[in-house]
Amino acid sequence: MSERIAFIGGGNMASAIIGGLIQQGYSGPQIDVVEPSEDARSNLLGSFGIQAQPQVGPFLGEAGLIVWAVKPQTFKDAALAAQPFAARALHLSVAAGIRSDSMATWLGSERIVRAMPNTPALVGKGIAGLFARSAVTDADRQRVEDVMATTGQFIWLDVEEQLDAVTALSGSGPAYVFYFMEAMTTAGTEMGLSRAQSHQLAVATFVGASELARTADEPPQVLRQRVTSKGGTTFAAITEMENNDMRAIFIDAIYAARERAKTLGDEFGAA
């Protein structure tokens, strides 16, 4: 694995991918990172032995793959600064909302793949949606797959706009799970369990139910019905949720996330 990889941005998602690459056989000296934050650069040095740079430079031209892990509002300026050094690279963006048309204009390249990962990538259990522009070759796609596989699963999309739905569903999705975990933990403590006990029960329930859903042949609806005996405790809980229209509220929340993803592209993606 001799190809150099560069990261623009050295935060959590970049660190998740870097950690996976190192497990795959890369060494710190094969990876360049551009990160303005001194604290983040210190973390990268301590965690991976990577001497990150505060700004782009000619070293970027040695990278065969550049991973864009910056915030949407800083993408344009970062891309314009990198453009003189990034002509030959394949570009992989994990930035929410920023569309590939904008990236192509700023970078002067059509070899662009957009990815929407999520934070379980930090423990190798993430899932990402991927979209490639037409100039991306089969070899380029394989390169992206090799990188993203270090963080978990991935799916390819044929239409770029579907990435907004991926953002709303799985990109933001871990926060929804944590939100319900918070509520379950609070309810447990109010009912007399300790916070530690309630937290353990809530987390284990999500882990177990997710594994059951992953391995079962039936859809979640059937799995739910199997544990919802009429007149029982689960039935009482589900009835309360349905009486409060929780399903519709939750679906509306996911739509709101998708609309925000679209807005990010409009707001920060103007060429």
PDB file of C-alpha atoms in Angstrom:
ATOM      1  CA  MET A   1       0.000   0.000   0.000  1.00  0.00           C
ATOM      2  CA  SER A   2       2.281   2.712  -1.297  1.00  0.00           C
ATOM      3  CA  GLU A   3      -0.264   5.310  -2.431  1.00  0.00           C
ATOM      4  CA  ARG A   4      -0.367   8.397  -0.273  1.00  0.00           C
ATOM      5  CA  ILE A   5      -3.695   9.562   1.115  1.00  0.00           C
ATOM      6  CA  ALA A   6      -4.377  13.103   2.253  1.00  0.00           C
ATOM      7  CA  PHE A   7      -7.144  14.333   4.522  1.00  0.00           C
ATOM      8  CA  ILE A   8      -8.452  17.881   4.516  1.00  0.00           C
ATOM      9  CA  GLY A   9      -9.774  18.095   8.054  1.00  0.00           C
ATOM     10  CA  GLY A  10      -8.635  15.951  10.950  1.00  0.00           C
ATOM     11  CA  GLY A  11     -11.700  15.628  13.181  1.00  0.00           C
ATOM     12  CA  ASN A  12     -13.697  12.601  14.308  1.00  0.00           C
ATOM     13  CA  MET A  13     -14.686  11.221  10.904  1.00  0.00           C
ATOM     14  CA  ALA A  14     -11.190  11.646   9.491  1.00  0.00           C
ATOM     15  CA  SER A  15      -9.782   9.950  12.591  1.00  0.00           C
ATOM     16  CA  ALA A  16     -12.198   7.035  12.160  1.00  0.00           C
ATOM     17  CA  ILE A  17     -11.053   6.491   8.575  1.00  0.00           C
ATOM     18  CA  ILE A  18      -7.385   6.974   9.452  1.00  0.00           C
ATOM     19  CA  GLY A  19      -7.663   4.423  12.244  1.00  0.00           C
ATOM     20  CA  GLY A  20      -9.189   1.943   9.812  1.00  0.00           C
ATOM     21  CA  LEU A  21      -6.482   2.566   7.230  1.00  0.00           C
ATOM     22  CA  ILE A  22      -3.751   1.950   9.766  1.00  0.00           C
ATOM     23  CA  GLN A  23      -5.412  -1.340  10.729  1.00  0.00           C
ATOM     24  CA  GLN A  24      -5.466  -2.136   7.002  1.00  0.00           C
ATOM     25  CA  GLY A  25      -1.711  -1.737   6.750  1.00  0.00           C
ATOM     26  CA  TYR A  26      -1.059   1.945   6.182  1.00  0.00           C
ATOM     27  CA  SER A  27       1.509   3.698   8.311  1.00  0.00           C
ATOM     28  CA  GLY A  28       1.324   7.238   9.632  1.00  0.00           C
ATOM     29  CA  PRO A  29       3.996   8.575   7.237  1.00  0.00           C
ATOM     30  CA  GLN A  30       1.837   7.519   4.250  1.00  0.00           C
ATOM     31  CA  ILE A  31      -0.999   9.781   5.402  1.00  0.00           C
ATOM     32  CA  ASP A  32      -1.051  13.570   5.186  1.00  0.00           C
ATOM     33  CA  VAL A  33      -3.566  15.656   7.102  1.00  0.00           C
ATOM     34  CA  VAL A  34      -4.347  19.352   6.814  1.00  0.00           C
ATOM     35  CA  GLU A  35      -5.911  20.578  10.046  1.00  0.00           C
ATOM     36  CA  PRO A  36      -5.909  24.233  11.215  1.00  0.00           C
ATOM     37  CA  SER A  37      -6.683  23.367  14.850  1.00  0.00           C
ATOM     38  CA  GLU A  38      -3.586  22.901  16.989  1.00  0.00           C
ATOM     39  CA  ASP A  39      -5.457  20.668  19.436  1.00  0.00           C
ATOM     40  CA  ALA A  40      -6.664  18.404  16.642  1.00  0.00           C
ATOM     41  CA  ARG A  41      -3.122  18.208  15.224  1.00  0.00           C
ATOM     42  CA  SER A  42      -1.842  17.174  18.650  1.00  0.00           C
ATOM     43  CA  ASN A  43      -4.486  14.452  18.860  1.00  0.00           C
ATOM     44  CA  LEU A  44      -3.499  13.099  15.448  1.00  0.00           C
ATOM     45  CA  LEU A  45       0.152  13.007  16.476  1.00  0.00           C
ATOM     46  CA  GLY A  46      -0.617  11.255  19.753  1.00  0.00           C
ATOM     47  CA  SER A  47      -3.084   8.765  18.279  1.00  0.00           C
ATOM     48  CA  PHE A  48      -1.493   7.907  14.942  1.00  0.00           C
ATOM     49  CA  GLY A  49       1.967   9.467  14.830  1.00  0.00           C
ATOM     50  CA  ILE A  50       0.811  11.798  12.039  1.00  0.00           C
ATOM     51  CA  GLN A  51       2.417  15.230  11.855  1.00  0.00           C
ATOM     52  CA  ALA A  52      -0.538  17.180  10.476  1.00  0.00           C
ATOM     53  CA  GLN A  53      -0.035  20.457   8.648  1.00  0.00           C
ATOM     54  CA  PRO A  54      -1.933  23.685   9.417  1.00  0.00           C
ATOM     55  CA  GLN A  55      -2.457  24.482   5.727  1.00  0.00           C
ATOM     56  CA  VAL A  56      -2.194  22.979   2.266  1.00  0.00           C
ATOM     57  CA  GLY A  57       1.038  22.941   0.279  1.00  0.00           C
ATOM     58  CA  PRO A  58       2.877  21.132  -2.536  1.00  0.00           C
ATOM     59  CA  PHE A  59       2.927  17.917  -0.462  1.00  0.00           C
ATOM     60  CA  LEU A  60      -0.750  17.539  -1.355  1.00  0.00           C
ATOM     61  CA  GLY A  61       0.235  16.814  -4.947  1.00  0.00           C
ATOM     62  CA  GLU A  62       1.715  13.478  -3.886  1.00  0.00           C
ATOM     63  CA  ALA A  63      -1.657  12.100  -2.765  1.00  0.00           C
ATOM     64  CA  GLY A  64      -3.544   9.732  -5.034  1.00  0.00           C
ATOM     65  CA  LEU A  65      -6.673  10.123  -2.906  1.00  0.00           C
ATOM     66  CA  ILE A  66      -7.804  13.215  -1.031  1.00  0.00           C
ATOM     67  CA  VAL A  67     -10.504  12.797   1.613  1.00  0.00           C
ATOM     68  CA  TRP A  68     -12.538  15.903   2.365  1.00  0.00           C
ATOM     69  CA  ALA A  69     -13.612  15.860   6.010  1.00  0.00           C
ATOM     70  CA  VAL A  70     -14.347  19.544   6.576  1.00  0.00           C
ATOM     71  CA  LYS A  71     -17.471  21.365   7.707  1.00  0.00           C
ATOM     72  CA  PRO A  72     -19.803  22.444   4.860  1.00  0.00           C
ATOM     73  CA  GLN A  73     -19.276  26.137   5.585  1.00  0.00           C
ATOM     74  CA  THR A  74     -15.490  25.852   5.148  1.00  0.00           C
ATOM     75  CA  PHE A  75     -15.454  23.513   2.144  1.00  0.00           C
ATOM     76  CA  LYS A  76     -15.290  26.135  -0.611  1.00  0.00           C
ATOM     77  CA  ASP A  77     -12.346  28.057   0.811  1.00  0.00           C
ATOM     78  CA  ALA A  78     -10.477  24.838   1.592  1.00  0.00           C
ATOM     79  CA  ALA A  79     -11.088  23.478  -1.916  1.00  0.00           C
ATOM     80  CA  LEU A  80      -9.964  26.654  -3.668  1.00  0.00           C
ATOM     81  CA  ALA A  81      -6.785  26.676  -1.582  1.00  0.00           C
ATOM     82  CA  ALA A  82      -6.070  23.036  -2.436  1.00  0.00           C
ATOM     83  CA  GLN A  83      -6.929  23.203  -6.136  1.00  0.00           C
ATOM     84  CA  PRO A  84      -3.402  24.032  -7.405  1.00  0.00           C
ATOM     85  CA  PHE A  85      -2.048  20.872  -5.763  1.00  0.00           C
ATOM     86  CA  ALA A  86      -4.952  18.475  -6.263  1.00  0.00           C
ATOM     87  CA  ALA A  87      -5.286  18.031 -10.027  1.00  0.00           C
ATOM     88  CA  ARG A  88      -4.335  14.351 -10.270  1.00  0.00           C
ATOM     89  CA  ALA A  89      -6.090  13.042  -7.161  1.00  0.00           C
ATOM     90  CA  LEU A  90      -9.319  11.141  -6.699  1.00  0.00           C
ATOM     91  CA  HIS A  91     -11.528  13.114  -4.301  1.00  0.00           C
ATOM     92  CA  LEU A  92     -13.728  11.558  -1.615  1.00  0.00           C
ATOM     93  CA  SER A  93     -15.975  13.940   0.334  1.00  0.00           C
ATOM     94  CA  VAL A  94     -17.653  13.091   3.629  1.00  0.00           C
ATOM     95  CA  ALA A  95     -19.002  16.639   4.058  1.00  0.00           C
ATOM     96  CA  ALA A  96     -22.777  16.887   4.470  1.00  0.00           C
ATOM     97  CA  GLY A  97     -24.797  18.736   1.857  1.00  0.00           C
ATOM     98  CA  ILE A  98     -22.060  19.978  -0.474  1.00  0.00           C
ATOM     99  CA  ARG A  99     -22.933  18.766  -3.975  1.00  0.00           C
ATOM    100  CA  SER A 100     -20.462  17.313  -6.400  1.00  0.00           C
ATOM    101  CA  ASP A 101     -21.149  20.004  -9.040  1.00  0.00           C
ATOM    102  CA  SER A 102     -19.838  22.605  -6.607  1.00  0.00           C
ATOM    103  CA  MET A 103     -16.827  20.454  -5.717  1.00  0.00           C
ATOM    104  CA  ALA A 104     -15.994  19.927  -9.397  1.00  0.00           C
ATOM    105  CA  THR A 105     -16.031  23.675  -9.989  1.00  0.00           C
ATOM    106  CA  TRP A 106     -13.867  24.480  -6.975  1.00  0.00           C
ATOM    107  CA  LEU A 107     -11.394  21.626  -7.483  1.00  0.00           C
ATOM    108  CA  GLY A 108     -11.225  21.595 -11.289  1.00  0.00           C
ATOM    109  CA  SER A 109     -11.761  17.829 -11.239  1.00  0.00           C
ATOM    110  CA  GLU A 110     -14.550  15.426 -12.156  1.00  0.00           C
ATOM    111  CA  ARG A 111     -13.108  12.454 -10.234  1.00  0.00           C
ATOM    112  CA  ILE A 112     -15.306  12.994  -7.199  1.00  0.00           C
ATOM    113  CA  VAL A 113     -17.133  10.598  -4.908  1.00  0.00           C
ATOM    114  CA  ARG A 114     -19.497  11.835  -2.209  1.00  0.00           C
ATOM    115  CA  ALA A 115     -19.979   9.782   0.932  1.00  0.00           C
ATOM    116  CA  MET A 116     -22.416  10.184   3.792  1.00  0.00           C
ATOM    117  CA  PRO A 117     -21.069   8.132   6.707  1.00  0.00           C
ATOM    118  CA  ASN A 118     -22.172   8.153  10.330  1.00  0.00           C
ATOM    119  CA  THR A 119     -20.449   8.226  13.697  1.00  0.00           C
ATOM    120  CA  PRO A 120     -20.488   4.457  14.409  1.00  0.00           C
ATOM    121  CA  ALA A 121     -17.633   4.508  11.896  1.00  0.00           C
ATOM    122  CA  LEU A 122     -15.558   5.398  14.960  1.00  0.00           C
ATOM    123  CA  VAL A 123     -15.953   1.789  16.147  1.00  0.00           C
ATOM    124  CA  GLY A 124     -16.008   0.149  12.711  1.00  0.00           C
ATOM    125  CA  LYS A 125     -19.814  -0.196  12.702  1.00  0.00           C
ATOM    126  CA  GLY A 126     -20.767   2.676  10.435  1.00  0.00           C
ATOM    127  CA  ILE A 127     -22.709   2.702   7.212  1.00  0.00           C
ATOM    128  CA  ALA A 128     -22.276   5.169   4.357  1.00  0.00           C
ATOM    129  CA  GLY A 129     -24.116   6.097   1.190  1.00  0.00           C
ATOM    130  CA  LEU A 130     -21.814   6.662  -1.802  1.00  0.00           C
ATOM    131  CA  PHE A 131     -22.323   8.537  -5.069  1.00  0.00           C
ATOM    132  CA  ALA A 132     -19.762   8.776  -7.878  1.00  0.00           C
ATOM    133  CA  ARG A 133     -19.631  11.267 -10.737  1.00  0.00           C
ATOM    134  CA  SER A 134     -19.424   9.786 -14.213  1.00  0.00           C
ATOM    135  CA  ALA A 135     -15.662  10.391 -14.544  1.00  0.00           C
ATOM    136  CA  VAL A 136     -14.965   8.056 -11.606  1.00  0.00           C
ATOM    137  CA  THR A 137     -13.550   4.777 -12.930  1.00  0.00           C
ATOM    138  CA  ASP A 138     -14.178   1.268 -11.681  1.00  0.00           C
ATOM    139  CA  ALA A 139     -10.697   1.330 -10.170  1.00  0.00           C
ATOM    140  CA  ASP A 140     -11.555   4.596  -8.409  1.00  0.00           C
ATOM    141  CA  ARG A 141     -14.728   3.041  -7.009  1.00  0.00           C
ATOM    142  CA  GLN A 142     -12.768   0.086  -5.708  1.00  0.00           C
ATOM    143  CA  ARG A 143     -10.303   2.453  -4.046  1.00  0.00           C
ATOM    144  CA  VAL A 144     -13.157   4.247  -2.287  1.00  0.00           C
ATOM    145  CA  GLU A 145     -14.694   0.935  -1.233  1.00  0.00           C
ATOM    146  CA  ASP A 146     -11.379  -0.185   0.259  1.00  0.00           C
ATOM    147  CA  VAL A 147     -11.235   3.000   2.331  1.00  0.00           C
ATOM    148  CA  MET A 148     -14.877   3.047   3.444  1.00  0.00           C
ATOM    149  CA  ALA A 149     -14.875  -0.655   4.301  1.00  0.00           C
ATOM    150  CA  THR A 150     -12.486   0.139   7.148  1.00  0.00           C
ATOM    151  CA  THR A 151     -15.331   2.012   8.879  1.00  0.00           C
ATOM    152  CA  GLY A 152     -18.205  -0.416   8.272  1.00  0.00           C
ATOM    153  CA  GLN A 153     -20.753  -0.958   5.505  1.00  0.00           C
ATOM    154  CA  PHE A 154     -21.612   1.126   2.443  1.00  0.00           C
ATOM    155  CA  ILE A 155     -24.185   1.308  -0.350  1.00  0.00           C
ATOM    156  CA  TRP A 156     -23.833   2.915  -3.792  1.00  0.00           C
ATOM    157  CA  LEU A 157     -26.503   5.323  -5.019  1.00  0.00           C
ATOM    158  CA  ASP A 158     -27.347   6.135  -8.635  1.00  0.00           C
ATOM    159  CA  VAL A 159     -28.855   9.564  -7.918  1.00  0.00           C
ATOM    160  CA  GLU A 160     -26.915  12.171  -5.948  1.00  0.00           C
ATOM    161  CA  GLU A 161     -30.040  13.698  -4.422  1.00  0.00           C
ATOM    162  CA  GLN A 162     -30.608  10.437  -2.548  1.00  0.00           C
ATOM    163  CA  LEU A 163     -27.647  11.346  -0.345  1.00  0.00           C
ATOM    164  CA  ASP A 164     -29.909  13.867   1.394  1.00  0.00           C
ATOM    165  CA  ALA A 165     -32.176  10.988   2.404  1.00  0.00           C
ATOM    166  CA  VAL A 166     -29.158   8.963   3.556  1.00  0.00           C
ATOM    167  CA  THR A 167     -28.062  11.956   5.618  1.00  0.00           C
ATOM    168  CA  ALA A 168     -31.475  12.165   7.263  1.00  0.00           C
ATOM    169  CA  LEU A 169     -31.834   8.438   7.850  1.00  0.00           C
ATOM    170  CA  SER A 170     -28.417   7.069   8.808  1.00  0.00           C
ATOM    171  CA  GLY A 171     -26.141  10.111   8.894  1.00  0.00           C
ATOM    172  CA  SER A 172     -28.204  11.741  11.628  1.00  0.00           C
ATOM    173  CA  GLY A 173     -29.671   8.416  12.734  1.00  0.00           C
ATOM    174  CA  PRO A 174     -27.310   7.635  15.619  1.00  0.00           C
ATOM    175  CA  ALA A 175     -28.566  10.770  17.361  1.00  0.00           C
ATOM    176  CA  TYR A 176     -32.116   9.433  17.148  1.00  0.00           C
ATOM    177  CA  VAL A 177     -31.006   6.212  18.822  1.00  0.00           C
ATOM    178  CA  PHE A 178     -29.167   8.119  21.543  1.00  0.00           C
ATOM    179  CA  TYR A 179     -32.261  10.293  22.050  1.00  0.00           C
ATOM    180  CA  PHE A 180     -34.403   7.222  22.757  1.00  0.00           C
ATOM    181  CA  MET A 181     -31.662   5.791  24.969  1.00  0.00           C
ATOM    182  CA  GLU A 182     -31.745   9.008  26.987  1.00  0.00           C
ATOM    183  CA  ALA A 183     -35.511   8.743  27.402  1.00  0.00           C
ATOM    184  CA  MET A 184     -35.333   5.068  28.416  1.00  0.00           C
ATOM    185  CA  THR A 185     -32.576   5.795  30.928  1.00  0.00           C
ATOM    186  CA  THR A 186     -34.556   8.671  32.434  1.00  0.00           C
ATOM    187  CA  ALA A 187     -37.677   6.520  32.719  1.00  0.00           C
ATOM    188  CA  GLY A 188     -35.679   3.752  34.389  1.00  0.00           C
ATOM    189  CA  THR A 189     -34.247   6.077  37.012  1.00  0.00           C
ATOM    190  CA  GLU A 190     -37.678   7.564  37.698  1.00  0.00           C
ATOM    191  CA  MET A 191     -38.943   4.022  38.287  1.00  0.00           C
ATOM    192  CA  GLY A 192     -36.289   3.338  40.904  1.00  0.00           C
ATOM    193  CA  LEU A 193     -33.374   1.807  38.984  1.00  0.00           C
ATOM    194  CA  SER A 194     -29.951   3.415  39.216  1.00  0.00           C
ATOM    195  CA  ARG A 195     -28.768   5.497  36.257  1.00  0.00           C
ATOM    196  CA  ALA A 196     -26.032   2.963  35.551  1.00  0.00           C
ATOM    197  CA  GLN A 197     -28.525   0.092  35.529  1.00  0.00           C
ATOM    198  CA  SER A 198     -30.965   2.001  33.332  1.00  0.00           C
ATOM    199  CA  HIS A 199     -28.197   2.940  30.890  1.00  0.00           C
ATOM    200  CA  GLN A 200     -26.954  -0.649  30.661  1.00  0.00           C
ATOM    201  CA  LEU A 201     -30.463  -1.957  30.053  1.00  0.00           C
ATOM    202  CA  ALA A 202     -31.201   0.662  27.383  1.00  0.00           C
ATOM    203  CA  VAL A 203     -27.947   0.166  25.482  1.00  0.00           C
ATOM    204  CA  ALA A 204     -28.147  -3.626  25.606  1.00  0.00           C
ATOM    205  CA  THR A 205     -31.738  -3.497  24.377  1.00  0.00           C
ATOM    206  CA  PHE A 206     -30.772  -1.479  21.296  1.00  0.00           C
ATOM    207  CA  VAL A 207     -27.756  -3.679  20.587  1.00  0.00           C
ATOM    208  CA  GLY A 208     -29.787  -6.863  20.940  1.00  0.00           C
ATOM    209  CA  ALA A 209     -32.791  -5.641  18.970  1.00  0.00           C
ATOM    210  CA  SER A 210     -30.527  -4.362  16.175  1.00  0.00           C
ATOM    211  CA  GLU A 211     -28.742  -7.703  15.930  1.00  0.00           C
ATOM    212  CA  LEU A 212     -32.074  -9.512  15.888  1.00  0.00           C
ATOM    213  CA  ALA A 213     -33.316  -7.252  13.091  1.00  0.00           C
ATOM    214  CA  ARG A 214     -30.073  -7.769  11.170  1.00  0.00           C
ATOM    215  CA  THR A 215     -30.181 -11.554  11.320  1.00  0.00           C
ATOM    216  CA  ALA A 216     -33.939 -12.220  11.144  1.00  0.00           C
ATOM    217  CA  ASP A 217     -35.802 -13.039   7.943  1.00  0.00           C
ATOM    218  CA  GLU A 218     -38.829 -11.000   9.010  1.00  0.00           C
ATOM    219  CA  PRO A 219     -39.129  -7.198   8.756  1.00  0.00           C
ATOM    220  CA  PRO A 220     -39.111  -5.040  11.926  1.00  0.00           C
ATOM    221  CA  GLN A 221     -42.903  -4.767  11.847  1.00  0.00           C
ATOM    222  CA  VAL A 222     -43.253  -8.537  12.296  1.00  0.00           C
ATOM    223  CA  LEU A 223     -40.578  -8.622  15.001  1.00  0.00           C
ATOM    224  CA  ARG A 224     -42.447  -5.878  16.865  1.00  0.00           C
ATOM    225  CA  GLN A 225     -45.752  -7.678  16.586  1.00  0.00           C
ATOM    226  CA  ARG A 226     -44.207 -10.846  18.019  1.00  0.00           C
ATOM    227  CA  VAL A 227     -43.417  -9.102  21.300  1.00  0.00           C
ATOM    228  CA  THR A 228     -46.654  -7.091  21.425  1.00  0.00           C
ATOM    229  CA  SER A 229     -49.268  -9.390  22.934  1.00  0.00           C
ATOM    230  CA  LYS A 230     -52.665  -7.706  23.085  1.00  0.00           C
ATOM    231  CA  GLY A 231     -53.325  -6.481  26.600  1.00  0.00           C
ATOM    232  CA  GLY A 232     -49.700  -6.927  27.654  1.00  0.00           C
ATOM    233  CA  THR A 233     -47.039  -4.471  28.788  1.00  0.00           C
ATOM    234  CA  THR A 234     -45.551  -3.877  25.338  1.00  0.00           C
ATOM    235  CA  PHE A 235     -49.040  -3.354  23.942  1.00  0.00           C
ATOM    236  CA  ALA A 236     -49.637  -0.665  26.563  1.00  0.00           C
ATOM    237  CA  ALA A 237     -46.424   1.122  25.584  1.00  0.00           C
ATOM    238  CA  ILE A 238     -47.027   0.920  21.823  1.00  0.00           C
ATOM    239  CA  THR A 239     -50.626   2.075  22.261  1.00  0.00           C
ATOM    240  CA  GLU A 240     -49.432   5.131  24.195  1.00  0.00           C
ATOM    241  CA  MET A 241     -46.961   5.950  21.404  1.00  0.00           C
ATOM    242  CA  GLU A 242     -49.610   5.550  18.715  1.00  0.00           C
ATOM    243  CA  ASN A 243     -52.123   7.655  20.667  1.00  0.00           C
ATOM    244  CA  ASN A 244     -49.509  10.427  20.649  1.00  0.00           C
ATOM    245  CA  ASP A 245     -48.794   9.890  16.931  1.00  0.00           C
ATOM    246  CA  MET A 246     -45.140   9.223  17.668  1.00  0.00           C
ATOM    247  CA  ARG A 247     -44.541   7.423  14.357  1.00  0.00           C
ATOM    248  CA  ALA A 248     -45.700  10.445  12.349  1.00  0.00           C
ATOM    249  CA  ILE A 249     -43.667  12.817  14.525  1.00  0.00           C
ATOM    250  CA  PHE A 250     -40.565  10.690  14.039  1.00  0.00           C
ATOM    251  CA  ILE A 251     -41.054  10.499  10.273  1.00  0.00           C
ATOM    252  CA  ASP A 252     -41.551  14.279  10.140  1.00  0.00           C
ATOM    253  CA  ALA A 253     -38.289  14.706  12.051  1.00  0.00           C
ATOM    254  CA  ILE A 254     -36.410  12.653   9.450  1.00  0.00           C
ATOM    255  CA  TYR A 255     -37.921  14.766   6.668  1.00  0.00           C
ATOM    256  CA  ALA A 256     -36.749  17.879   8.524  1.00  0.00           C
ATOM    257  CA  ALA A 257     -33.217  16.489   8.546  1.00  0.00           C
ATOM    258  CA  ARG A 258     -33.395  15.853   4.798  1.00  0.00           C
ATOM    259  CA  GLU A 259     -34.577  19.409   4.154  1.00  0.00           C
ATOM    260  CA  ARG A 260     -31.677  20.752   6.202  1.00  0.00           C
ATOM    261  CA  ALA A 261     -29.250  18.665   4.139  1.00  0.00           C
ATOM    262  CA  LYS A 262     -30.685  20.251   0.986  1.00  0.00           C
ATOM    263  CA  THR A 263     -30.391  23.704   2.534  1.00  0.00           C
ATOM    264  CA  LEU A 264     -26.728  23.133   3.377  1.00  0.00           C
ATOM    265  CA  GLY A 265     -26.046  22.453  -0.281  1.00  0.00           C
ATOM    266  CA  ASP A 266     -27.879  25.616  -1.304  1.00  0.00           C
ATOM    267  CA  GLU A 267     -26.287  27.731   1.405  1.00  0.00           C
ATOM    268  CA  PHE A 268     -22.666  26.652   1.170  1.00  0.00           C
ATOM    269  CA  GLY A 269     -22.489  25.061  -2.260  1.00  0.00           C
ATOM    270  CA  ALA A 270     -22.806  28.109  -4.510  1.00  0.00           C
ATOM    271  CA  ALA A 271     -19.941  28.083  -6.952  1.00  0.00           C
TER     272      ALA A 271
END
